[in-house]
Amino acid sequence: MLELISSKLKEARKDRGITQAELADGICTQAMISNFEKGESVPSSVVLFKIAQKLKLDINYFFGQNSLKTHQDDNEETKKLIRKLIRNRDYQAINYIVKTEKEKANFSSNEDKQFLLWHEGICDFYLNKDSVNAINILNSALKLTGKENYTEQTISINNSIAIIYFEVQQYENSLEIFQKCKSEYDLSNLKDSVLKIRILYGLSKTLVALKREEEAILECKKAIKICVTEESLYLLGELYFQIGRNLVILDRVKESEQYFEKAQHIFEIEGNYEFLDVIEKVKLDYFTEKRQ
C-alpha cells in the first residue's frame, strides 16, 4: 500500500504536468512531496486529502487496487502502512484505510479481519474517546481466534486493551490484562522480543500508577535484560528512566542517578529531547520538594 500511494501520487502529478514544488505549495514542502513519491514517508490523512483536492482526484484513487499484485500481497502492504501510521499516531489515516479495506472485502481470512478490527478499535478510542466501545471492538476481534490459541496478534490486541484501561485510569483492569499478556506470551513460546518488552513496560507503568514501585522496577529490569540480550535500544531509555523515577519516589535518589545517566545517554543518541527535559524536571521537582 505504501508503494501504491507513492507510485500513484507521482503518476497523477506528472499526468497533471505540475512540479513537486507546485503541488507542495500551500500544503507541505517540496522535500515532503519528494519523500512521499519515493515511498520514504507517508502523507497524513489531512495532507493526502489536500493533495487529492489539488490534483482534482477522489482520495480513493490513492488506495485503489493494484492489478499487478494478489490480494494477499496488497494486504501485506496495507498492514505495513497501518503499522507505520500507528507509530506516527495518525489515527485518522488508519481509520480511513480500515474502512476502505472493509468495503473492498479483500481482508477475508479471520486473521486479516482480526487485524482490521484491532486497528478499528484503537482508532475508535483515540478519535472518539469511547473506551467502552473501543474495548468491545477489540474483544470482538479476539473472538475470531480460538480461546487457547495465543498468537502474536491476539496478545498484541490484549496489550492494546490494557493500554486503553491504563489511559482511562482503570489501573486494576489494566494490570489484569497486562499480566494476562505476559502469561500468554510465555505459554505461546513466541520469539518476538519487542512485544515482550512492550508488555513489561506497560505492566511497569501500571504498577507505578498503583503505587507498587518495587514491583515496577523488577519488571523494568526484566525488559532491560531482554534489550541487552537482543542488542536492542527499543524502549531501553524509557525503561532506565522508569527505574530512576521509581527510585526517586522511593527516596533512593543516589541509586537513581546511574539509571538517569543511562537513560540520558540513550535519549541523546536517539535525539529524544522531550524525555531529556522530563528527566531534568523529575530531578528539579524532587529537590524543590525536599527544600520545602
mmCIF file of C-alpha atoms in Angstrom:
data_model
loop_
_atom_site.group_PDB
_atom_site.id
_atom_site.type_symbol
_atom_site.label_atom_id
_atom_site.label_comp_id
_atom_site.label_asym_id
_atom_site.label_seq_id
_atom_site.Cartn_x
_atom_site.Cartn_y
_atom_site.Cartn_z
ATOM 1 C CA MET A 1 0.000 0.000 0.000
ATOM 2 C CA LEU A 2 2.879 2.361 0.765
ATOM 3 C CA GLU A 3 4.341 1.660 -2.672
ATOM 4 C CA LEU A 4 0.858 2.089 -4.194
ATOM 5 C CA ILE A 5 0.384 5.569 -2.720
ATOM 6 C CA SER A 6 3.868 6.729 -3.764
ATOM 7 C CA SER A 7 3.547 5.462 -7.356
ATOM 8 C CA LYS A 8 0.015 6.806 -7.814
ATOM 9 C CA LEU A 9 0.995 10.203 -6.408
ATOM 10 C CA LYS A 10 3.919 10.501 -8.816
ATOM 11 C CA GLU A 11 1.806 9.269 -11.744
ATOM 12 C CA ALA A 12 -1.015 11.756 -11.022
ATOM 13 C CA ARG A 13 1.334 14.717 -10.551
ATOM 14 C CA LYS A 14 3.132 14.055 -13.838
ATOM 15 C CA ASP A 15 -0.161 13.491 -15.628
ATOM 16 C CA ARG A 16 -1.298 16.944 -14.459
ATOM 17 C CA GLY A 17 2.002 18.411 -15.664
ATOM 18 C CA ILE A 18 2.939 20.108 -12.394
ATOM 19 C CA THR A 19 6.190 20.098 -10.456
ATOM 20 C CA GLN A 20 6.690 18.812 -6.920
ATOM 21 C CA ALA A 21 7.097 22.401 -5.723
ATOM 22 C CA GLU A 22 3.811 23.438 -7.364
ATOM 23 C CA LEU A 23 1.973 20.517 -5.793
ATOM 24 C CA ALA A 24 3.501 21.247 -2.388
ATOM 25 C CA ASP A 25 2.577 24.958 -2.440
ATOM 26 C CA GLY A 26 0.122 25.677 0.385
ATOM 27 C CA ILE A 27 0.155 22.048 1.577
ATOM 28 C CA CYS A 28 3.646 20.998 2.677
ATOM 29 C CA THR A 29 7.254 21.280 1.457
ATOM 30 C CA GLN A 30 8.685 20.126 -1.866
ATOM 31 C CA ALA A 31 11.002 17.778 0.072
ATOM 32 C CA MET A 32 7.991 16.092 1.670
ATOM 33 C CA ILE A 33 6.359 15.510 -1.739
ATOM 34 C CA SER A 34 9.652 14.022 -2.918
ATOM 35 C CA ASN A 35 9.745 11.680 0.087
ATOM 36 C CA PHE A 36 6.115 10.653 -0.474
ATOM 37 C CA GLU A 37 6.839 9.774 -4.100
ATOM 38 C CA LYS A 38 9.943 7.791 -3.141
ATOM 39 C CA GLY A 39 7.950 5.840 -0.540
ATOM 40 C CA GLU A 40 10.251 7.067 2.228
ATOM 41 C CA SER A 41 7.367 8.534 4.202
ATOM 42 C CA VAL A 42 3.597 8.563 4.031
ATOM 43 C CA PRO A 43 1.385 11.665 3.998
ATOM 44 C CA SER A 44 -1.045 12.161 6.861
ATOM 45 C CA SER A 45 -4.744 11.826 6.068
ATOM 46 C CA VAL A 46 -5.110 15.634 6.084
ATOM 47 C CA VAL A 47 -2.155 16.178 3.709
ATOM 48 C CA LEU A 48 -3.292 13.374 1.388
ATOM 49 C CA PHE A 49 -6.786 14.877 1.243
ATOM 50 C CA LYS A 50 -5.368 18.302 0.297
ATOM 51 C CA ILE A 51 -3.132 16.712 -2.352
ATOM 52 C CA ALA A 52 -6.145 14.871 -3.811
ATOM 53 C CA GLN A 53 -8.113 18.139 -3.898
ATOM 54 C CA LYS A 54 -5.287 19.942 -5.687
ATOM 55 C CA LEU A 55 -4.945 17.143 -8.239
ATOM 56 C CA LYS A 56 -8.762 17.095 -8.611
ATOM 57 C CA LEU A 57 -8.902 13.432 -7.600
ATOM 58 C CA ASP A 58 -11.056 11.369 -5.270
ATOM 59 C CA ILE A 59 -8.867 10.332 -2.332
ATOM 60 C CA ASN A 60 -9.869 6.696 -3.067
ATOM 61 C CA TYR A 61 -7.564 6.932 -6.094
ATOM 62 C CA PHE A 62 -4.557 6.526 -3.801
ATOM 63 C CA PHE A 63 -5.950 3.351 -2.234
ATOM 64 C CA GLY A 64 -7.099 1.663 -5.444
ATOM 65 C CA GLN A 65 -6.360 -1.996 -6.139
ATOM 66 C CA ASN A 66 -3.006 -2.630 -7.817
ATOM 67 C CA SER A 67 -3.764 -5.199 -10.517
ATOM 68 C CA LEU A 68 -0.163 -6.425 -10.601
ATOM 69 C CA LYS A 69 -0.425 -7.799 -7.074
ATOM 70 C CA THR A 70 -2.503 -10.519 -5.448
ATOM 71 C CA HIS A 71 -4.948 -9.567 -2.724
ATOM 72 C CA GLN A 72 -2.614 -11.071 -0.133
ATOM 73 C CA ASP A 73 0.360 -9.045 -1.369
ATOM 74 C CA ASP A 74 -1.786 -5.928 -1.251
ATOM 75 C CA ASN A 75 -2.997 -6.838 2.252
ATOM 76 C CA GLU A 76 0.582 -7.114 3.498
ATOM 77 C CA GLU A 77 1.399 -3.702 2.036
ATOM 78 C CA THR A 78 -1.693 -2.287 3.749
ATOM 79 C CA LYS A 79 -0.660 -3.809 7.078
ATOM 80 C CA LYS A 80 2.815 -2.330 6.716
ATOM 81 C CA LEU A 81 1.328 1.087 6.067
ATOM 82 C CA ILE A 82 -1.027 0.819 9.064
ATOM 83 C CA ARG A 83 1.867 -0.176 11.343
ATOM 84 C CA LYS A 84 3.834 2.830 10.123
ATOM 85 C CA LEU A 85 0.868 5.122 10.736
ATOM 86 C CA ILE A 86 0.416 3.651 14.227
ATOM 87 C CA ARG A 87 3.997 4.638 15.055
ATOM 88 C CA ASN A 88 3.168 8.156 13.818
ATOM 89 C CA ARG A 89 -0.156 8.134 15.726
ATOM 90 C CA ASP A 90 -2.039 9.153 12.595
ATOM 91 C CA TYR A 91 -5.324 7.581 13.667
ATOM 92 C CA GLN A 92 -7.435 9.471 11.109
ATOM 93 C CA ALA A 93 -5.476 7.966 8.225
ATOM 94 C CA ILE A 94 -5.635 4.476 9.781
ATOM 95 C CA ASN A 95 -9.379 4.813 10.306
ATOM 96 C CA TYR A 96 -9.869 5.775 6.665
ATOM 97 C CA ILE A 97 -7.777 2.842 5.411
ATOM 98 C CA VAL A 98 -9.573 0.356 7.682
ATOM 99 C CA LYS A 99 -12.992 1.497 6.429
ATOM 100 C CA THR A 100 -11.811 1.355 2.802
ATOM 101 C CA GLU A 101 -10.410 -2.162 3.176
ATOM 102 C CA LYS A 102 -13.577 -3.402 4.900
ATOM 103 C CA GLU A 103 -15.635 -2.123 1.965
ATOM 104 C CA LYS A 104 -13.292 -3.786 -0.563
ATOM 105 C CA ALA A 105 -13.530 -7.064 1.427
ATOM 106 C CA ASN A 106 -10.010 -8.151 0.452
ATOM 107 C CA PHE A 107 -9.246 -8.979 4.086
ATOM 108 C CA SER A 108 -11.167 -12.252 4.020
ATOM 109 C CA SER A 109 -9.260 -14.569 6.385
ATOM 110 C CA ASN A 110 -10.035 -14.475 10.116
ATOM 111 C CA GLU A 111 -6.501 -13.266 10.820
ATOM 112 C CA ASP A 112 -6.851 -10.377 8.360
ATOM 113 C CA LYS A 113 -10.336 -9.473 9.615
ATOM 114 C CA GLN A 114 -8.951 -9.524 13.137
ATOM 115 C CA PHE A 115 -6.141 -7.161 12.126
ATOM 116 C CA LEU A 116 -8.641 -4.625 10.765
ATOM 117 C CA LEU A 117 -10.915 -4.874 13.826
ATOM 118 C CA TRP A 118 -7.893 -4.456 16.107
ATOM 119 C CA HIS A 119 -6.930 -1.168 14.480
ATOM 120 C CA GLU A 120 -10.544 -0.064 14.203
ATOM 121 C CA GLY A 121 -10.757 -0.411 17.997
ATOM 122 C CA ILE A 122 -7.556 1.568 18.539
ATOM 123 C CA CYS A 123 -8.803 4.361 16.251
ATOM 124 C CA ASP A 124 -12.200 4.397 17.927
ATOM 125 C CA PHE A 125 -10.566 5.074 21.278
ATOM 126 C CA TYR A 126 -8.154 7.787 20.182
ATOM 127 C CA LEU A 127 -10.565 9.545 17.811
ATOM 128 C CA ASN A 128 -13.832 9.198 19.740
ATOM 129 C CA LYS A 129 -12.504 8.810 23.304
ATOM 130 C CA ASP A 130 -15.004 5.982 23.869
ATOM 131 C CA SER A 131 -13.121 3.345 25.850
ATOM 132 C CA VAL A 132 -16.143 1.051 26.302
ATOM 133 C CA ASN A 133 -16.917 0.815 22.587
ATOM 134 C CA ALA A 134 -13.230 0.518 21.680
ATOM 135 C CA ILE A 135 -12.728 -2.393 24.084
ATOM 136 C CA ASN A 136 -15.898 -4.064 22.749
ATOM 137 C CA ILE A 137 -14.463 -3.860 19.226
ATOM 138 C CA LEU A 138 -11.132 -5.307 20.394
ATOM 139 C CA ASN A 139 -12.888 -8.149 22.251
ATOM 140 C CA SER A 140 -14.890 -8.944 19.117
ATOM 141 C CA ALA A 141 -11.565 -9.152 17.265
ATOM 142 C CA LEU A 142 -10.268 -11.632 19.826
ATOM 143 C CA LYS A 143 -13.296 -13.884 19.268
ATOM 144 C CA LEU A 144 -12.058 -14.565 15.738
ATOM 145 C CA THR A 145 -9.314 -16.739 17.265
ATOM 146 C CA GLY A 146 -9.793 -19.779 19.485
ATOM 147 C CA LYS A 147 -9.679 -19.139 23.232
ATOM 148 C CA GLU A 148 -6.467 -21.065 23.899
ATOM 149 C CA ASN A 149 -4.792 -20.182 20.602
ATOM 150 C CA TYR A 150 -2.317 -17.487 21.630
ATOM 151 C CA THR A 151 -0.790 -15.694 18.665
ATOM 152 C CA GLU A 152 1.371 -12.599 18.395
ATOM 153 C CA GLN A 153 -1.671 -10.748 17.101
ATOM 154 C CA THR A 154 -4.083 -11.822 19.874
ATOM 155 C CA ILE A 155 -1.548 -10.959 22.561
ATOM 156 C CA SER A 156 -0.963 -7.592 20.876
ATOM 157 C CA ILE A 157 -4.723 -6.948 20.872
ATOM 158 C CA ASN A 158 -4.899 -7.701 24.588
ATOM 159 C CA ASN A 159 -1.924 -5.372 25.067
ATOM 160 C CA SER A 160 -3.946 -2.628 23.329
ATOM 161 C CA ILE A 161 -6.874 -3.297 25.677
ATOM 162 C CA ALA A 162 -4.558 -2.991 28.688
ATOM 163 C CA ILE A 163 -3.202 0.321 27.352
ATOM 164 C CA ILE A 164 -6.742 1.700 26.945
ATOM 165 C CA TYR A 165 -7.616 0.733 30.526
ATOM 166 C CA PHE A 166 -4.419 2.485 31.631
ATOM 167 C CA GLU A 167 -5.268 5.610 29.626
ATOM 168 C CA VAL A 168 -8.686 5.903 31.325
ATOM 169 C CA GLN A 169 -7.102 5.235 34.744
ATOM 170 C CA GLN A 170 -8.758 1.847 35.282
ATOM 171 C CA TYR A 171 -5.470 0.559 36.636
ATOM 172 C CA GLU A 172 -6.694 -2.697 38.198
ATOM 173 C CA ASN A 173 -8.235 -3.778 34.879
ATOM 174 C CA SER A 174 -5.069 -2.685 33.075
ATOM 175 C CA LEU A 175 -2.910 -4.706 35.460
ATOM 176 C CA GLU A 176 -5.046 -7.824 34.987
ATOM 177 C CA ILE A 177 -4.797 -7.655 31.186
ATOM 178 C CA PHE A 178 -1.058 -6.886 31.154
ATOM 179 C CA GLN A 179 -0.454 -9.897 33.416
ATOM 180 C CA LYS A 180 -2.602 -11.975 31.078
ATOM 181 C CA CYS A 181 -0.496 -10.810 28.104
ATOM 182 C CA LYS A 182 2.684 -11.742 29.943
ATOM 183 C CA SER A 183 1.347 -15.207 30.780
ATOM 184 C CA GLU A 184 0.040 -15.838 27.243
ATOM 185 C CA TYR A 185 3.346 -14.707 25.731
ATOM 186 C CA ASP A 186 5.266 -17.205 27.883
ATOM 187 C CA LEU A 187 2.819 -20.031 27.066
ATOM 188 C CA SER A 188 2.969 -19.342 23.325
ATOM 189 C CA ASN A 189 6.769 -19.657 23.026
ATOM 190 C CA LEU A 190 6.861 -16.584 20.791
ATOM 191 C CA LYS A 191 10.228 -15.105 19.864
ATOM 192 C CA ASP A 192 9.083 -11.510 19.312
ATOM 193 C CA SER A 193 11.230 -9.714 21.887
ATOM 194 C CA VAL A 194 9.732 -6.307 21.024
ATOM 195 C CA LEU A 195 6.259 -7.497 22.047
ATOM 196 C CA LYS A 196 7.569 -8.843 25.367
ATOM 197 C CA ILE A 197 9.365 -5.541 26.059
ATOM 198 C CA ARG A 198 6.172 -3.593 25.306
ATOM 199 C CA ILE A 199 4.184 -5.792 27.686
ATOM 200 C CA LEU A 200 6.706 -5.437 30.518
ATOM 201 C CA TYR A 201 6.974 -1.673 30.012
ATOM 202 C CA GLY A 202 3.194 -1.247 30.087
ATOM 203 C CA LEU A 203 2.957 -3.501 33.127
ATOM 204 C CA SER A 204 5.597 -1.460 34.954
ATOM 205 C CA LYS A 205 3.775 1.816 34.248
ATOM 206 C CA THR A 206 0.540 0.346 35.595
ATOM 207 C CA LEU A 207 2.276 -0.888 38.752
ATOM 208 C CA VAL A 208 3.627 2.633 39.306
ATOM 209 C CA ALA A 209 0.102 4.041 38.972
ATOM 210 C CA LEU A 210 -0.939 1.567 41.697
ATOM 211 C CA LYS A 211 1.991 2.739 43.865
ATOM 212 C CA ARG A 212 3.769 -0.624 43.595
ATOM 213 C CA GLU A 213 7.117 0.851 42.633
ATOM 214 C CA GLU A 214 9.317 -2.053 43.779
ATOM 215 C CA GLU A 215 7.425 -4.477 41.532
ATOM 216 C CA ALA A 216 7.573 -1.968 38.676
ATOM 217 C CA ILE A 217 11.357 -1.801 38.979
ATOM 218 C CA LEU A 218 11.604 -5.600 38.737
ATOM 219 C CA GLU A 219 9.513 -5.668 35.539
ATOM 220 C CA CYS A 220 11.682 -2.913 34.024
ATOM 221 C CA LYS A 221 14.833 -4.874 34.833
ATOM 222 C CA LYS A 222 13.388 -7.956 33.090
ATOM 223 C CA ALA A 223 12.709 -5.860 29.995
ATOM 224 C CA ILE A 224 16.191 -4.316 30.109
ATOM 225 C CA LYS A 225 17.714 -7.804 30.234
ATOM 226 C CA ILE A 226 15.854 -8.659 27.003
ATOM 227 C CA CYS A 227 17.065 -5.408 25.366
ATOM 228 C CA VAL A 228 20.664 -6.204 26.302
ATOM 229 C CA THR A 229 20.419 -9.833 25.136
ATOM 230 C CA GLU A 230 18.846 -8.799 21.810
ATOM 231 C CA GLU A 231 21.174 -5.766 21.457
ATOM 232 C CA SER A 232 18.083 -3.583 21.047
ATOM 233 C CA LEU A 233 17.522 0.043 22.037
ATOM 234 C CA TYR A 234 13.743 -0.403 21.815
ATOM 235 C CA LEU A 235 12.250 1.355 24.899
ATOM 236 C CA LEU A 236 15.611 0.948 26.653
ATOM 237 C CA GLY A 237 15.902 4.643 27.511
ATOM 238 C CA GLU A 238 12.316 4.706 28.783
ATOM 239 C CA LEU A 239 12.962 1.632 30.937
ATOM 240 C CA TYR A 240 16.070 3.142 32.560
ATOM 241 C CA PHE A 241 14.121 6.368 33.116
ATOM 242 C CA GLN A 242 11.240 4.432 34.675
ATOM 243 C CA ILE A 243 13.570 2.788 37.175
ATOM 244 C CA GLY A 244 15.232 6.097 38.003
ATOM 245 C CA ARG A 245 11.897 7.803 38.583
ATOM 246 C CA ASN A 246 10.655 4.962 40.792
ATOM 247 C CA LEU A 247 13.816 5.112 42.880
ATOM 248 C CA VAL A 248 13.252 8.851 43.369
ATOM 249 C CA ILE A 249 9.687 8.111 44.525
ATOM 250 C CA LEU A 250 11.136 5.582 46.979
ATOM 251 C CA ASP A 251 13.578 8.283 48.179
ATOM 252 C CA ARG A 252 16.588 6.335 46.879
ATOM 253 C CA VAL A 253 17.924 9.307 44.922
ATOM 254 C CA LYS A 254 21.600 8.354 44.949
ATOM 255 C CA GLU A 255 20.753 4.968 43.462
ATOM 256 C CA SER A 256 18.559 6.606 40.809
ATOM 257 C CA GLU A 257 21.415 8.648 39.353
ATOM 258 C CA GLN A 258 23.025 5.773 37.441
ATOM 259 C CA TYR A 259 19.703 4.944 35.762
ATOM 260 C CA PHE A 260 19.017 8.549 34.793
ATOM 261 C CA GLU A 261 22.550 8.786 33.340
ATOM 262 C CA LYS A 262 21.992 5.666 31.216
ATOM 263 C CA ALA A 263 18.601 6.975 30.084
ATOM 264 C CA GLN A 264 20.101 10.366 29.188
ATOM 265 C CA HIS A 265 22.845 8.725 27.135
ATOM 266 C CA ILE A 266 20.316 6.708 25.118
ATOM 267 C CA PHE A 267 17.955 9.661 24.621
ATOM 268 C CA GLU A 268 20.891 11.763 23.380
ATOM 269 C CA ILE A 269 21.746 9.072 20.822
ATOM 270 C CA GLU A 270 18.100 8.906 19.717
ATOM 271 C CA GLY A 271 17.678 12.680 19.752
ATOM 272 C CA ASN A 272 14.762 12.261 22.166
ATOM 273 C CA TYR A 273 14.919 15.733 23.692
ATOM 274 C CA GLU A 274 11.421 15.501 25.138
ATOM 275 C CA PHE A 275 12.485 12.754 27.543
ATOM 276 C CA LEU A 276 15.721 14.580 28.358
ATOM 277 C CA ASP A 277 13.594 17.505 29.527
ATOM 278 C CA VAL A 278 11.407 15.138 31.560
ATOM 279 C CA ILE A 279 14.444 13.764 33.393
ATOM 280 C CA GLU A 280 15.547 17.260 34.369
ATOM 281 C CA LYS A 281 12.022 18.080 35.506
ATOM 282 C CA VAL A 282 11.826 14.952 37.705
ATOM 283 C CA LYS A 283 15.112 15.899 39.369
ATOM 284 C CA LEU A 284 14.081 19.537 39.811
ATOM 285 C CA ASP A 285 10.675 18.634 41.248
ATOM 286 C CA TYR A 286 12.268 16.261 43.751
ATOM 287 C CA PHE A 287 14.848 18.715 45.049
ATOM 288 C CA THR A 288 12.279 21.541 45.156
ATOM 289 C CA GLU A 289 10.003 19.337 47.224
ATOM 290 C CA LYS A 290 12.852 18.389 49.592
ATOM 291 C CA ARG A 291 13.750 22.056 50.152
ATOM 292 C CA GLN A 292 10.152 22.833 51.071
#
